[in-house]
Amino acid sequence: MNPGGAIYTTLEWITRFAYINLLWILFTLTGGILFGFFPATIAMFALVRQWLLGKSSLPVMATFWSYYKKEFWKSNLLGLFVCFIVGLIYIDIQYIQMTDLEWTYIPLFAFMLLFVFYLFYLFPVFVHFDLKVPGLLRNAFLIMLVNPVSTFFMVICLVCTFFVMRYIPALFFIFGGSIYAFITMWMSMHAFRRIAGKSQ
């Protein structure tokens, strides 16, 4: 391979990841954060999925905006569910602190860990399958349960990425969202293919 071509391709992909991360931040702010976060996140995952499918020539801004508009209400409906669970966790933590029922931290933390793993698959399932919100909530949970290996490698990759960004904080603001989307979408698509292969 031509070294110059390899360098150009690498710089091109670095620029793409930085650009989509910037769009994610800007469109989150455009929606007033509360209503913009989930549509922007779905748009980012949808575009990353297209890249993983080999469609890297798609116009980034136009494609991002198209997904943002298309999935605005559905993604915010998903957001209501996520915020509801996060709210319950917060209330439980506050209740435990007030009542000194420290032993209940163990099942709560186990639930929190399970919920984090669940979130790894929630956005990839949203953009990969044409499902209504109840169906994608159910399928994301089932896919998580039957793919512990994929979940394990997601955790390893994300932890390694976290430590790199911890030492170079600027990377978090430039690539934080897009790298997370790439890792979880990539591993999720491997899980989807395995499930499809088994079903056949």
mmCIF file of C-alpha atoms in Angstrom:
data_model
loop_
_atom_site.group_PDB
_atom_site.id
_atom_site.type_symbol
_atom_site.label_atom_id
_atom_site.label_comp_id
_atom_site.label_asym_id
_atom_site.label_seq_id
_atom_site.Cartn_x
_atom_site.Cartn_y
_atom_site.Cartn_z
ATOM 1 C CA MET A 1 0.000 0.000 0.000
ATOM 2 C CA ASN A 2 1.183 3.496 -0.796
ATOM 3 C CA PRO A 3 2.310 5.099 2.532
ATOM 4 C CA GLY A 4 1.002 8.471 1.371
ATOM 5 C CA GLY A 5 -2.389 6.959 0.576
ATOM 6 C CA ALA A 6 -2.533 5.211 3.939
ATOM 7 C CA ILE A 7 -1.748 8.451 5.760
ATOM 8 C CA TYR A 8 -4.386 10.313 3.747
ATOM 9 C CA THR A 9 -7.024 7.638 4.492
ATOM 10 C CA THR A 10 -6.157 7.695 8.200
ATOM 11 C CA LEU A 11 -6.414 11.487 8.371
ATOM 12 C CA GLU A 12 -9.691 11.356 6.440
ATOM 13 C CA TRP A 13 -11.243 8.963 8.968
ATOM 14 C CA ILE A 14 -9.918 10.975 11.910
ATOM 15 C CA THR A 15 -11.589 14.039 10.396
ATOM 16 C CA ARG A 16 -14.858 12.147 9.906
ATOM 17 C CA PHE A 17 -14.973 10.970 13.511
ATOM 18 C CA ALA A 18 -14.191 14.467 14.784
ATOM 19 C CA TYR A 19 -16.841 15.954 12.472
ATOM 20 C CA ILE A 20 -19.613 13.562 13.489
ATOM 21 C CA ASN A 21 -18.726 14.123 17.154
ATOM 22 C CA LEU A 22 -19.030 17.880 16.605
ATOM 23 C CA LEU A 23 -22.407 17.400 14.897
ATOM 24 C CA TRP A 24 -23.547 15.232 17.812
ATOM 25 C CA ILE A 25 -22.716 18.035 20.264
ATOM 26 C CA LEU A 26 -24.211 20.806 18.133
ATOM 27 C CA PHE A 27 -27.465 18.977 17.406
ATOM 28 C CA THR A 28 -27.800 17.990 21.057
ATOM 29 C CA LEU A 29 -27.581 21.674 21.938
ATOM 30 C CA THR A 30 -29.962 22.546 19.098
ATOM 31 C CA GLY A 31 -32.617 20.389 20.727
ATOM 32 C CA GLY A 32 -32.088 22.091 24.057
ATOM 33 C CA ILE A 33 -30.005 19.137 25.306
ATOM 34 C CA LEU A 34 -33.051 17.384 26.798
ATOM 35 C CA PHE A 35 -34.825 16.920 23.447
ATOM 36 C CA GLY A 36 -31.710 16.960 21.294
ATOM 37 C CA PHE A 37 -29.510 14.331 22.934
ATOM 38 C CA PHE A 38 -31.360 11.208 21.826
ATOM 39 C CA PRO A 39 -32.081 12.251 18.205
ATOM 40 C CA ALA A 40 -28.458 13.378 17.829
ATOM 41 C CA THR A 41 -27.184 10.125 19.336
ATOM 42 C CA ILE A 42 -29.396 8.039 17.048
ATOM 43 C CA ALA A 43 -28.238 10.054 14.020
ATOM 44 C CA MET A 44 -24.609 9.468 15.010
ATOM 45 C CA PHE A 45 -25.135 5.716 15.447
ATOM 46 C CA ALA A 46 -27.051 5.483 12.159
ATOM 47 C CA LEU A 47 -24.235 7.189 10.263
ATOM 48 C CA VAL A 48 -21.571 5.030 11.922
ATOM 49 C CA ARG A 49 -23.604 1.964 10.933
ATOM 50 C CA GLN A 50 -23.598 3.127 7.322
ATOM 51 C CA TRP A 51 -19.811 3.483 7.478
ATOM 52 C CA LEU A 52 -19.469 -0.037 8.862
ATOM 53 C CA LEU A 53 -21.621 -1.298 5.990
ATOM 54 C CA GLY A 54 -19.113 0.231 3.578
ATOM 55 C CA LYS A 55 -21.112 3.350 2.677
ATOM 56 C CA SER A 56 -18.374 5.796 3.583
ATOM 57 C CA SER A 57 -19.097 8.163 0.688
ATOM 58 C CA LEU A 58 -22.383 9.410 2.151
ATOM 59 C CA PRO A 59 -22.477 13.182 2.801
ATOM 60 C CA VAL A 60 -21.993 13.459 6.563
ATOM 61 C CA MET A 61 -24.005 16.585 7.322
ATOM 62 C CA ALA A 62 -26.959 15.754 5.071
ATOM 63 C CA THR A 63 -27.152 12.154 6.283
ATOM 64 C CA PHE A 64 -26.878 13.163 9.928
ATOM 65 C CA TRP A 65 -29.620 15.771 9.540
ATOM 66 C CA SER A 66 -31.847 13.301 7.706
ATOM 67 C CA TYR A 67 -31.679 10.755 10.535
ATOM 68 C CA TYR A 68 -32.052 13.489 13.163
ATOM 69 C CA LYS A 69 -35.338 14.678 11.629
ATOM 70 C CA LYS A 70 -36.646 11.214 10.809
ATOM 71 C CA GLU A 71 -36.104 9.722 14.261
ATOM 72 C CA PHE A 72 -36.715 12.815 16.397
ATOM 73 C CA TRP A 73 -39.958 11.708 18.085
ATOM 74 C CA LYS A 74 -39.223 8.004 18.239
ATOM 75 C CA SER A 75 -35.781 8.592 19.758
ATOM 76 C CA ASN A 76 -37.205 10.950 22.360
ATOM 77 C CA LEU A 77 -39.793 8.318 23.253
ATOM 78 C CA LEU A 78 -36.879 5.968 23.853
ATOM 79 C CA GLY A 79 -35.274 8.749 25.861
ATOM 80 C CA LEU A 80 -38.284 8.878 28.176
ATOM 81 C CA PHE A 81 -37.733 5.222 29.039
ATOM 82 C CA VAL A 82 -34.004 5.711 29.654
ATOM 83 C CA CYS A 83 -34.592 8.814 31.779
ATOM 84 C CA PHE A 84 -37.272 6.978 33.754
ATOM 85 C CA ILE A 85 -34.853 4.171 34.647
ATOM 86 C CA VAL A 86 -32.089 6.641 35.492
ATOM 87 C CA GLY A 87 -34.550 8.548 37.678
ATOM 88 C CA LEU A 88 -35.510 5.358 39.531
ATOM 89 C CA ILE A 89 -31.848 4.567 40.155
ATOM 90 C CA TYR A 90 -31.269 8.078 41.506
ATOM 91 C CA ILE A 91 -34.299 7.821 43.827
ATOM 92 C CA ASP A 92 -33.092 4.423 45.075
ATOM 93 C CA ILE A 93 -29.639 5.801 45.838
ATOM 94 C CA GLN A 94 -31.119 8.731 47.745
ATOM 95 C CA TYR A 95 -33.444 6.412 49.678
ATOM 96 C CA ILE A 96 -30.606 4.077 50.630
ATOM 97 C CA GLN A 97 -28.507 7.007 51.859
ATOM 98 C CA MET A 98 -31.373 8.245 54.037
ATOM 99 C CA THR A 99 -32.215 4.853 55.516
ATOM 100 C CA ASP A 100 -28.669 3.461 55.888
ATOM 101 C CA LEU A 101 -29.714 0.211 54.192
ATOM 102 C CA GLU A 102 -26.212 -0.265 52.867
ATOM 103 C CA TRP A 103 -26.704 -3.938 52.020
ATOM 104 C CA THR A 104 -29.139 -2.914 49.275
ATOM 105 C CA TYR A 105 -26.278 -1.242 47.398
ATOM 106 C CA ILE A 106 -25.214 -4.665 46.104
ATOM 107 C CA PRO A 107 -28.393 -5.500 44.144
ATOM 108 C CA LEU A 108 -28.695 -1.859 43.081
ATOM 109 C CA PHE A 109 -25.164 -1.773 41.679
ATOM 110 C CA ALA A 110 -25.805 -5.119 39.968
ATOM 111 C CA PHE A 111 -28.885 -3.616 38.343
ATOM 112 C CA MET A 112 -26.945 -0.488 37.347
ATOM 113 C CA LEU A 113 -24.247 -2.609 35.713
ATOM 114 C CA LEU A 114 -26.869 -4.609 33.826
ATOM 115 C CA PHE A 115 -28.510 -1.379 32.700
ATOM 116 C CA VAL A 116 -25.191 -0.039 31.388
ATOM 117 C CA PHE A 117 -24.678 -3.236 29.391
ATOM 118 C CA TYR A 118 -28.229 -2.871 28.111
ATOM 119 C CA LEU A 119 -27.488 0.659 26.904
ATOM 120 C CA PHE A 120 -24.565 -0.711 24.865
ATOM 121 C CA TYR A 121 -27.095 -2.466 22.630
ATOM 122 C CA LEU A 122 -30.043 -0.087 22.802
ATOM 123 C CA PHE A 123 -28.870 2.460 20.227
ATOM 124 C CA PRO A 124 -27.396 -0.123 17.811
ATOM 125 C CA VAL A 125 -30.667 -2.096 17.874
ATOM 126 C CA PHE A 126 -32.598 1.136 17.247
ATOM 127 C CA VAL A 127 -30.692 1.950 14.037
ATOM 128 C CA HIS A 128 -30.192 -1.627 12.789
ATOM 129 C CA PHE A 129 -33.738 -2.965 13.075
ATOM 130 C CA ASP A 130 -37.015 -1.389 12.021
ATOM 131 C CA LEU A 131 -38.870 -1.845 15.310
ATOM 132 C CA LYS A 132 -41.273 0.158 17.408
ATOM 133 C CA VAL A 133 -39.998 1.267 20.806
ATOM 134 C CA PRO A 134 -41.483 -1.654 22.840
ATOM 135 C CA GLY A 135 -40.008 -4.135 20.379
ATOM 136 C CA LEU A 136 -36.554 -2.588 20.342
ATOM 137 C CA LEU A 137 -36.507 -2.406 24.161
ATOM 138 C CA ARG A 138 -37.274 -6.117 24.327
ATOM 139 C CA ASN A 139 -34.888 -7.138 21.557
ATOM 140 C CA ALA A 140 -31.986 -5.088 22.924
ATOM 141 C CA PHE A 141 -32.373 -6.873 26.259
ATOM 142 C CA LEU A 142 -32.523 -10.325 24.665
ATOM 143 C CA ILE A 143 -29.509 -9.617 22.443
ATOM 144 C CA MET A 144 -27.554 -8.446 25.490
ATOM 145 C CA LEU A 145 -28.410 -11.656 27.361
ATOM 146 C CA VAL A 146 -27.241 -14.004 24.606
ATOM 147 C CA ASN A 147 -24.049 -12.110 23.747
ATOM 148 C CA PRO A 148 -21.876 -11.931 26.887
ATOM 149 C CA VAL A 149 -18.693 -12.222 24.793
ATOM 150 C CA SER A 150 -19.546 -9.155 22.719
ATOM 151 C CA THR A 151 -20.433 -7.262 25.895
ATOM 152 C CA PHE A 152 -17.107 -8.282 27.450
ATOM 153 C CA PHE A 153 -15.126 -6.970 24.473
ATOM 154 C CA MET A 154 -17.164 -3.760 24.458
ATOM 155 C CA VAL A 155 -16.206 -3.196 28.082
ATOM 156 C CA ILE A 156 -12.526 -3.924 27.366
ATOM 157 C CA CYS A 157 -12.425 -1.552 24.393
ATOM 158 C CA LEU A 158 -14.321 1.213 26.196
ATOM 159 C CA VAL A 159 -12.174 0.922 29.331
ATOM 160 C CA CYS A 160 -8.992 1.153 27.239
ATOM 161 C CA THR A 161 -10.421 4.157 25.402
ATOM 162 C CA PHE A 162 -11.345 5.775 28.725
ATOM 163 C CA PHE A 163 -7.814 5.489 30.078
ATOM 164 C CA VAL A 164 -6.325 6.931 26.889
ATOM 165 C CA MET A 165 -8.732 9.874 27.002
ATOM 166 C CA ARG A 166 -8.106 10.304 30.713
ATOM 167 C CA TYR A 167 -4.478 11.126 29.957
ATOM 168 C CA ILE A 168 -5.377 13.216 26.908
ATOM 169 C CA PRO A 169 -8.664 14.920 27.913
ATOM 170 C CA ALA A 170 -8.921 16.835 24.642
ATOM 171 C CA LEU A 171 -9.589 13.545 22.861
ATOM 172 C CA PHE A 172 -12.787 13.123 24.865
ATOM 173 C CA PHE A 173 -14.245 16.364 23.502
ATOM 174 C CA ILE A 174 -13.059 15.665 19.950
ATOM 175 C CA PHE A 175 -13.866 11.949 19.650
ATOM 176 C CA GLY A 176 -15.700 10.827 22.819
ATOM 177 C CA GLY A 177 -19.164 10.242 21.384
ATOM 178 C CA SER A 178 -18.138 9.006 17.940
ATOM 179 C CA ILE A 179 -15.615 6.481 19.289
ATOM 180 C CA TYR A 180 -18.202 5.131 21.738
ATOM 181 C CA ALA A 181 -20.704 4.809 18.872
ATOM 182 C CA PHE A 182 -18.145 3.055 16.665
ATOM 183 C CA ILE A 183 -17.089 0.502 19.303
ATOM 184 C CA THR A 184 -20.599 -0.434 20.434
ATOM 185 C CA MET A 185 -22.041 -0.411 16.897
ATOM 186 C CA TRP A 186 -19.192 -2.528 15.541
ATOM 187 C CA MET A 187 -19.437 -5.143 18.286
ATOM 188 C CA SER A 188 -23.255 -5.121 18.144
ATOM 189 C CA MET A 189 -23.248 -5.792 14.407
ATOM 190 C CA HIS A 190 -21.037 -8.824 14.996
ATOM 191 C CA ALA A 191 -23.605 -10.009 17.554
ATOM 192 C CA PHE A 192 -26.458 -9.382 15.096
ATOM 193 C CA ARG A 193 -24.700 -11.454 12.418
ATOM 194 C CA ARG A 194 -24.111 -14.338 14.821
ATOM 195 C CA ILE A 195 -27.760 -14.353 15.827
ATOM 196 C CA ALA A 196 -28.860 -14.225 12.175
ATOM 197 C CA GLY A 197 -26.503 -17.096 11.345
ATOM 198 C CA LYS A 198 -27.868 -19.252 14.138
ATOM 199 C CA SER A 199 -31.473 -18.530 13.169
ATOM 200 C CA GLN A 200 -30.758 -19.714 9.626
#
